[in-house]
PDB file of C-alpha atoms in Angstrom:
ATOM      1  CA  ASP A  12     -20.737  63.916-117.059  1.00  0.00           C
ATOM      2  CA  ALA A  13     -22.012  65.935-119.986  1.00  0.00           C
ATOM      3  CA  GLY A  14     -25.269  67.766-119.528  1.00  0.00           C
ATOM      4  CA  VAL A  15     -28.035  68.095-122.089  1.00  0.00           C
ATOM      5  CA  THR A  16     -26.475  69.123-125.382  1.00  0.00           C
ATOM      6  CA  GLN A  17     -28.295  70.858-128.209  1.00  0.00           C
ATOM      7  CA  SER A  18     -27.273  71.717-131.734  1.00  0.00           C
ATOM      8  CA  PRO A  19     -26.998  74.004-133.499  1.00  0.00           C
ATOM      9  CA  THR A  20     -26.728  76.797-130.944  1.00  0.00           C
ATOM     10  CA  HIS A  21     -27.759  79.472-133.425  1.00  0.00           C
ATOM     11  CA  LEU A  22     -29.251  79.368-136.881  1.00  0.00           C
ATOM     12  CA  ILE A  23     -30.914  81.682-139.357  1.00  0.00           C
ATOM     13  CA  LYS A  24     -33.562  80.528-141.810  1.00  0.00           C
ATOM     14  CA  THR A  25     -35.958  82.198-144.215  1.00  0.00           C
ATOM     15  CA  ARG A  26     -39.704  81.850-144.315  1.00  0.00           C
ATOM     16  CA  GLY A  27     -40.915  78.595-145.837  1.00  0.00           C
ATOM     17  CA  GLN A  28     -37.742  76.681-145.075  1.00  0.00           C
ATOM     18  CA  HIS A  29     -37.420  73.635-142.870  1.00  0.00           C
ATOM     19  CA  VAL A  30     -35.270  73.252-139.749  1.00  0.00           C
ATOM     20  CA  THR A  31     -34.056  70.305-137.682  1.00  0.00           C
ATOM     21  CA  LEU A  32     -32.881  70.784-134.119  1.00  0.00           C
ATOM     22  CA  ARG A  33     -31.058  68.100-132.206  1.00  0.00           C
ATOM     23  CA  CYS A  34     -30.816  67.159-128.553  1.00  0.00           C
ATOM     24  CA  SER A  35     -28.761  64.627-126.628  1.00  0.00           C
ATOM     25  CA  PRO A  36     -30.047  63.944-123.108  1.00  0.00           C
ATOM     26  CA  ILE A  37     -27.954  63.266-120.065  1.00  0.00           C
ATOM     27  CA  SER A  38     -26.615  59.730-120.086  1.00  0.00           C
ATOM     28  CA  GLY A  39     -29.199  57.389-118.575  1.00  0.00           C
ATOM     29  CA  HIS A  40     -32.114  59.766-119.107  1.00  0.00           C
ATOM     30  CA  LYS A  41     -34.892  58.290-121.212  1.00  0.00           C
ATOM     31  CA  SER A  42     -37.264  61.242-121.376  1.00  0.00           C
ATOM     32  CA  VAL A  43     -36.818  64.282-123.616  1.00  0.00           C
ATOM     33  CA  SER A  44     -39.101  67.305-123.767  1.00  0.00           C
ATOM     34  CA  TRP A  45     -39.063  70.238-126.169  1.00  0.00           C
ATOM     35  CA  TYR A  46     -40.062  73.810-125.372  1.00  0.00           C
ATOM     36  CA  GLN A  47     -40.343  77.021-127.375  1.00  0.00           C
ATOM     37  CA  GLN A  48     -39.397  80.264-125.650  1.00  0.00           C
ATOM     38  CA  VAL A  49     -40.247  83.486-127.400  1.00  0.00           C
ATOM     39  CA  LEU A  50     -38.263  86.507-126.236  1.00  0.00           C
ATOM     40  CA  GLY A  51     -39.617  87.898-122.981  1.00  0.00           C
ATOM     41  CA  GLN A  52     -41.913  84.948-122.284  1.00  0.00           C
ATOM     42  CA  GLY A  53     -41.710  81.669-120.432  1.00  0.00           C
ATOM     43  CA  PRO A  54     -41.128  78.406-122.316  1.00  0.00           C
ATOM     44  CA  GLN A  55     -44.120  76.714-123.951  1.00  0.00           C
ATOM     45  CA  PHE A  56     -44.364  72.923-124.023  1.00  0.00           C
ATOM     46  CA  ILE A  57     -44.145  71.371-127.504  1.00  0.00           C
ATOM     47  CA  PHE A  58     -43.508  67.623-127.099  1.00  0.00           C
ATOM     48  CA  GLN A  59     -42.439  64.990-124.623  1.00  0.00           C
ATOM     49  CA  TYR A  60     -40.896  61.667-125.656  1.00  0.00           C
ATOM     50  CA  TYR A  61     -40.167  58.698-123.453  1.00  0.00           C
ATOM     51  CA  GLU A  62     -38.724  55.407-124.635  1.00  0.00           C
ATOM     52  CA  LYS A  63     -39.081  56.594-128.231  1.00  0.00           C
ATOM     53  CA  GLU A  64     -42.819  57.181-127.913  1.00  0.00           C
ATOM     54  CA  GLU A  65     -44.633  60.488-127.859  1.00  0.00           C
ATOM     55  CA  ARG A  66     -46.115  60.969-124.378  1.00  0.00           C
ATOM     56  CA  GLY A  67     -47.370  64.531-124.660  1.00  0.00           C
ATOM     57  CA  ARG A  68     -48.007  67.257-127.203  1.00  0.00           C
ATOM     58  CA  GLY A  69     -48.638  70.951-126.664  1.00  0.00           C
ATOM     59  CA  ASN A  70     -50.761  73.335-128.725  1.00  0.00           C
ATOM     60  CA  PHE A  71     -48.513  73.620-131.736  1.00  0.00           C
ATOM     61  CA  PRO A  72     -49.451  73.142-135.409  1.00  0.00           C
ATOM     62  CA  ASP A  73     -48.650  70.018-137.379  1.00  0.00           C
ATOM     63  CA  ARG A  74     -45.665  71.834-138.884  1.00  0.00           C
ATOM     64  CA  PHE A  75     -43.906  70.832-135.678  1.00  0.00           C
ATOM     65  CA  SER A  76     -42.845  67.217-135.337  1.00  0.00           C
ATOM     66  CA  ALA A  77     -40.306  65.293-133.321  1.00  0.00           C
ATOM     67  CA  ARG A  78     -38.891  61.869-132.774  1.00  0.00           C
ATOM     68  CA  GLN A  79     -36.681  60.049-130.319  1.00  0.00           C
ATOM     69  CA  PHE A  80     -34.005  57.591-131.359  1.00  0.00           C
ATOM     70  CA  PRO A  81     -32.924  54.297-129.739  1.00  0.00           C
ATOM     71  CA  ASN A  82     -30.055  56.113-127.998  1.00  0.00           C
ATOM     72  CA  TYR A  83     -32.677  58.520-126.533  1.00  0.00           C
ATOM     73  CA  SER A  84     -31.439  61.516-128.487  1.00  0.00           C
ATOM     74  CA  SER A  85     -34.151  63.526-130.165  1.00  0.00           C
ATOM     75  CA  GLU A  86     -34.884  65.746-133.130  1.00  0.00           C
ATOM     76  CA  LEU A  87     -37.395  68.558-133.441  1.00  0.00           C
ATOM     77  CA  ASN A  88     -38.465  69.386-136.977  1.00  0.00           C
ATOM     78  CA  VAL A  89     -40.303  72.494-138.062  1.00  0.00           C
ATOM     79  CA  ASN A  90     -41.612  72.799-141.623  1.00  0.00           C
ATOM     80  CA  ALA A  91     -42.753  75.858-143.575  1.00  0.00           C
ATOM     81  CA  LEU A  92     -41.129  78.268-141.157  1.00  0.00           C
ATOM     82  CA  LEU A  93     -42.954  81.444-140.218  1.00  0.00           C
ATOM     83  CA  LEU A  94     -41.560  84.638-138.758  1.00  0.00           C
ATOM     84  CA  GLY A  95     -43.326  83.751-135.499  1.00  0.00           C
ATOM     85  CA  ASP A  96     -41.266  80.588-135.150  1.00  0.00           C
ATOM     86  CA  SER A  97     -38.277  82.717-134.200  1.00  0.00           C
ATOM     87  CA  ALA A  98     -37.477  81.658-130.650  1.00  0.00           C
ATOM     88  CA  LEU A  99     -35.147  79.835-128.323  1.00  0.00           C
ATOM     89  CA  TYR A 100     -35.896  76.115-128.529  1.00  0.00           C
ATOM     90  CA  LEU A 101     -35.092  74.294-125.337  1.00  0.00           C
ATOM     91  CA  CYS A 102     -34.627  70.600-124.802  1.00  0.00           C
ATOM     92  CA  ALA A 103     -34.931  69.043-121.345  1.00  0.00           C
ATOM     93  CA  SER A 104     -34.169  65.542-120.158  1.00  0.00           C
ATOM     94  CA  SER A 105     -35.153  63.505-117.130  1.00  0.00           C
ATOM     95  CA  LEU A 106     -34.866  59.968-115.878  1.00  0.00           C
ATOM     96  CA  SER A 107     -38.471  58.934-116.405  1.00  0.00           C
ATOM     97  CA  SER A 108     -41.768  59.985-117.836  1.00  0.00           C
ATOM     98  CA  GLY A 109     -44.010  59.557-114.840  1.00  0.00           C
ATOM     99  CA  ASP A 110     -41.753  60.964-112.159  1.00  0.00           C
ATOM    100  CA  TYR A 111     -43.779  64.001-111.191  1.00  0.00           C
ATOM    101  CA  THR A 112     -41.198  65.248-108.727  1.00  0.00           C
ATOM    102  CA  GLY A 113     -38.097  64.385-110.690  1.00  0.00           C
ATOM    103  CA  GLU A 114     -35.409  66.809-111.690  1.00  0.00           C
ATOM    104  CA  LEU A 115     -35.613  68.277-115.159  1.00  0.00           C
ATOM    105  CA  PHE A 116     -32.390  69.337-116.826  1.00  0.00           C
ATOM    106  CA  PHE A 117     -32.372  71.857-119.652  1.00  0.00           C
ATOM    107  CA  GLY A 118     -29.903  72.332-122.454  1.00  0.00           C
ATOM    108  CA  GLU A 119     -28.619  75.744-123.487  1.00  0.00           C
ATOM    109  CA  GLY A 120     -31.074  75.931-126.333  1.00  0.00           C
ATOM    110  CA  SER A 121     -31.041  76.522-130.069  1.00  0.00           C
ATOM    111  CA  ARG A 122     -31.694  80.119-131.076  1.00  0.00           C
ATOM    112  CA  LEU A 123     -33.701  80.150-134.324  1.00  0.00           C
ATOM    113  CA  THR A 124     -34.168  83.342-136.288  1.00  0.00           C
ATOM    114  CA  VAL A 125     -36.579  83.308-139.232  1.00  0.00           C
ATOM    115  CA  LEU A 126     -36.197  86.137-141.738  1.00  0.00           C
TER     116      LEU A 126
ATOM    117  CA  LYS B   7     -55.130  82.700-119.793  1.00  0.00           C
ATOM    118  CA  ASN B   8     -51.800  81.607-118.357  1.00  0.00           C
ATOM    119  CA  GLN B   9     -52.201  79.270-115.425  1.00  0.00           C
ATOM    120  CA  VAL B  10     -49.034  80.614-113.789  1.00  0.00           C
ATOM    121  CA  GLU B  11     -48.744  84.333-113.083  1.00  0.00           C
ATOM    122  CA  GLN B  12     -45.578  85.952-111.753  1.00  0.00           C
ATOM    123  CA  SER B  13     -44.978  89.346-110.233  1.00  0.00           C
ATOM    124  CA  PRO B  14     -43.348  91.726-110.496  1.00  0.00           C
ATOM    125  CA  GLN B  15     -42.455  91.522-114.166  1.00  0.00           C
ATOM    126  CA  SER B  16     -39.071  93.041-113.371  1.00  0.00           C
ATOM    127  CA  LEU B  17     -37.200  94.617-110.508  1.00  0.00           C
ATOM    128  CA  ILE B  18     -33.921  96.331-109.827  1.00  0.00           C
ATOM    129  CA  ILE B  19     -32.193  95.864-106.491  1.00  0.00           C
ATOM    130  CA  LEU B  20     -28.919  96.972-104.971  1.00  0.00           C
ATOM    131  CA  GLU B  21     -26.223  94.436-104.365  1.00  0.00           C
ATOM    132  CA  GLY B  22     -26.516  93.025-100.866  1.00  0.00           C
ATOM    133  CA  LYS B  23     -30.232  93.677-100.523  1.00  0.00           C
ATOM    134  CA  ASN B  24     -32.999  91.086-100.308  1.00  0.00           C
ATOM    135  CA  CYS B  25     -35.957  90.648-102.624  1.00  0.00           C
ATOM    136  CA  THR B  26     -39.048  88.465-102.951  1.00  0.00           C
ATOM    137  CA  LEU B  27     -40.670  87.241-106.124  1.00  0.00           C
ATOM    138  CA  GLN B  28     -44.265  86.036-106.303  1.00  0.00           C
ATOM    139  CA  CYS B  29     -45.988  83.241-108.189  1.00  0.00           C
ATOM    140  CA  ASN B  30     -49.731  82.516-108.303  1.00  0.00           C
ATOM    141  CA  TYR B  31     -51.076  79.484-110.103  1.00  0.00           C
ATOM    142  CA  THR B  32     -54.328  77.805-111.024  1.00  0.00           C
ATOM    143  CA  VAL B  33     -52.888  74.497-112.258  1.00  0.00           C
ATOM    144  CA  SER B  34     -54.900  71.549-110.975  1.00  0.00           C
ATOM    145  CA  PRO B  35     -54.534  68.847-109.806  1.00  0.00           C
ATOM    146  CA  PHE B  36     -51.294  70.159-108.395  1.00  0.00           C
ATOM    147  CA  SER B  37     -48.191  67.992-108.402  1.00  0.00           C
ATOM    148  CA  ASN B  38     -45.205  70.210-107.752  1.00  0.00           C
ATOM    149  CA  LEU B  39     -43.837  73.706-108.160  1.00  0.00           C
ATOM    150  CA  ARG B  40     -40.352  74.560-109.330  1.00  0.00           C
ATOM    151  CA  TRP B  41     -38.315  77.719-109.459  1.00  0.00           C
ATOM    152  CA  TYR B  42     -35.727  78.086-112.195  1.00  0.00           C
ATOM    153  CA  LYS B  43     -33.037  80.682-112.803  1.00  0.00           C
ATOM    154  CA  GLN B  44     -32.406  81.561-116.441  1.00  0.00           C
ATOM    155  CA  ASP B  45     -29.509  83.693-117.554  1.00  0.00           C
ATOM    156  CA  THR B  46     -30.066  85.598-120.778  1.00  0.00           C
ATOM    157  CA  GLY B  47     -29.877  83.270-123.789  1.00  0.00           C
ATOM    158  CA  ARG B  48     -29.166  80.204-121.629  1.00  0.00           C
ATOM    159  CA  GLY B  49     -31.219  77.245-120.509  1.00  0.00           C
ATOM    160  CA  PRO B  50     -33.066  77.365-117.167  1.00  0.00           C
ATOM    161  CA  VAL B  51     -31.333  75.929-114.118  1.00  0.00           C
ATOM    162  CA  SER B  52     -33.343  74.431-111.298  1.00  0.00           C
ATOM    163  CA  LEU B  53     -33.313  76.138-107.895  1.00  0.00           C
ATOM    164  CA  THR B  54     -35.999  74.274-105.945  1.00  0.00           C
ATOM    165  CA  ILE B  55     -38.761  71.709-106.350  1.00  0.00           C
ATOM    166  CA  MET B  56     -41.644  71.573-103.873  1.00  0.00           C
ATOM    167  CA  THR B  57     -44.513  69.139-103.593  1.00  0.00           C
ATOM    168  CA  PHE B  58     -47.896  69.655-101.950  1.00  0.00           C
ATOM    169  CA  SER B  59     -46.666  68.813 -98.469  1.00  0.00           C
ATOM    170  CA  GLU B  60     -43.655  71.115 -98.487  1.00  0.00           C
ATOM    171  CA  ASN B  61     -43.994  74.684 -97.225  1.00  0.00           C
ATOM    172  CA  THR B  62     -40.458  75.903 -97.653  1.00  0.00           C
ATOM    173  CA  LYS B  63     -37.235  74.829 -99.286  1.00  0.00           C
ATOM    174  CA  SER B  64     -33.850  76.512 -99.431  1.00  0.00           C
ATOM    175  CA  ASN B  65     -30.954  76.385-101.843  1.00  0.00           C
ATOM    176  CA  GLY B  66     -28.166  78.573-100.562  1.00  0.00           C
ATOM    177  CA  ARG B  67     -29.364  82.174-100.601  1.00  0.00           C
ATOM    178  CA  TYR B  68     -32.594  81.179-102.331  1.00  0.00           C
ATOM    179  CA  THR B  69     -35.630  80.251-100.228  1.00  0.00           C
ATOM    180  CA  ALA B  70     -38.912  79.194-101.779  1.00  0.00           C
ATOM    181  CA  THR B  71     -42.229  78.985 -99.974  1.00  0.00           C
ATOM    182  CA  LEU B  72     -45.439  77.291-101.036  1.00  0.00           C
ATOM    183  CA  ASP B  73     -49.016  77.728 -99.853  1.00  0.00           C
ATOM    184  CA  ALA B  74     -50.953  75.052-101.688  1.00  0.00           C
ATOM    185  CA  ASP B  75     -54.237  76.229-100.181  1.00  0.00           C
ATOM    186  CA  THR B  76     -53.995  79.699-101.684  1.00  0.00           C
ATOM    187  CA  LYS B  77     -51.963  78.434-104.671  1.00  0.00           C
ATOM    188  CA  GLN B  78     -49.175  80.909-104.070  1.00  0.00           C
ATOM    189  CA  SER B  79     -45.415  80.612-103.958  1.00  0.00           C
ATOM    190  CA  SER B  80     -42.603  83.025-103.346  1.00  0.00           C
ATOM    191  CA  LEU B  81     -38.880  83.020-103.968  1.00  0.00           C
ATOM    192  CA  HIS B  82     -36.756  85.038-101.568  1.00  0.00           C
ATOM    193  CA  ILE B  83     -33.232  86.030-102.520  1.00  0.00           C
ATOM    194  CA  THR B  84     -31.037  86.966 -99.579  1.00  0.00           C
ATOM    195  CA  ALA B  85     -28.014  89.256 -99.773  1.00  0.00           C
ATOM    196  CA  SER B  86     -28.213  89.580-103.544  1.00  0.00           C
ATOM    197  CA  GLN B  87     -25.112  89.342-105.687  1.00  0.00           C
ATOM    198  CA  LEU B  88     -24.417  90.643-109.174  1.00  0.00           C
ATOM    199  CA  SER B  89     -24.569  87.059-110.432  1.00  0.00           C
ATOM    200  CA  ASP B  90     -28.195  86.870-109.313  1.00  0.00           C
ATOM    201  CA  SER B  91     -29.145  89.052-112.289  1.00  0.00           C
ATOM    202  CA  ALA B  92     -31.338  86.750-114.340  1.00  0.00           C
ATOM    203  CA  SER B  93     -34.920  85.782-115.082  1.00  0.00           C
ATOM    204  CA  TYR B  94     -36.588  83.670-112.393  1.00  0.00           C
ATOM    205  CA  ILE B  95     -39.275  81.385-113.692  1.00  0.00           C
ATOM    206  CA  CYS B  96     -42.001  79.645-111.695  1.00  0.00           C
ATOM    207  CA  VAL B  97     -43.055  76.299-113.152  1.00  0.00           C
ATOM    208  CA  VAL B  98     -46.038  74.251-112.016  1.00  0.00           C
ATOM    209  CA  SER B  99     -46.695  70.623-112.866  1.00  0.00           C
ATOM    210  CA  ALA B 100     -50.078  68.929-112.908  1.00  0.00           C
ATOM    211  CA  GLN B 101     -50.480  65.352-111.798  1.00  0.00           C
ATOM    212  CA  ASP B 102     -51.946  64.133-115.056  1.00  0.00           C
ATOM    213  CA  SER B 103     -49.078  64.864-117.418  1.00  0.00           C
ATOM    214  CA  TRP B 104     -45.509  65.199-116.316  1.00  0.00           C
ATOM    215  CA  GLY B 105     -44.180  66.770-119.459  1.00  0.00           C
ATOM    216  CA  LYS B 106     -46.789  69.489-119.728  1.00  0.00           C
ATOM    217  CA  LEU B 107     -45.205  71.889-117.315  1.00  0.00           C
ATOM    218  CA  GLN B 108     -46.859  75.292-117.020  1.00  0.00           C
ATOM    219  CA  PHE B 109     -44.292  78.087-117.079  1.00  0.00           C
ATOM    220  CA  GLY B 110     -44.719  81.594-115.807  1.00  0.00           C
ATOM    221  CA  ALA B 111     -43.385  84.463-117.880  1.00  0.00           C
ATOM    222  CA  GLY B 112     -40.616  85.046-115.346  1.00  0.00           C
ATOM    223  CA  THR B 113     -39.437  87.946-113.222  1.00  0.00           C
ATOM    224  CA  GLN B 114     -36.402  89.758-114.593  1.00  0.00           C
ATOM    225  CA  VAL B 115     -34.080  90.649-111.711  1.00  0.00           C
ATOM    226  CA  VAL B 116     -31.275  93.164-112.160  1.00  0.00           C
ATOM    227  CA  VAL B 117     -28.770  93.532-109.328  1.00  0.00           C
ATOM    228  CA  THR B 118     -26.784  96.766-109.463  1.00  0.00           C
ATOM    229  CA  PRO B 119     -23.524  97.576-107.660  1.00  0.00           C
TER     230      PRO B 119
END
């Protein structure tokens, strides 16, 4: 079985541009969460989606948006990129939204560099 | 202020030796605590998950402990191997929102021959 897949793995953008990151959860998983990990720090929660609805949002500006599709894959969009948006963006999937003890599986991440 | 604090920030150990990593948290109401291993530039991989009622859990050479009263956890690595070189991240979940996991900054472990 394929794990959580993310694309692209690496990308370089310039300030002011827009980026779209994609995530496919493990088959059967309905929940997708997005995290931003700046070098040397732990991941920071951005969004959680379950059954195509937003279930949680972290402290990120409105430049960050996301959506989940009927097949449970997800996109993270970031507009008007800033240098500080350079980070590893991680996607994680799980079976359900309310399973507080459930396993959370991470993808390998998308490394975004903003110049 | 981060609700999950890890120590030390980094450590270097000789292959074959043991080490213990610490995690203190203030997340409340507590749901569960997880330890993840993250290789450089890769996604985190789960090592253990512990709920309030669990005091210890093992996964091979990794043993995690939890003291929910003092809000402390530790991860013990036994007989370290070169492949144990990674960042170890403590993650705490509150009961009110599953997705909003609180991550520590991680402890960078380097195992040398």
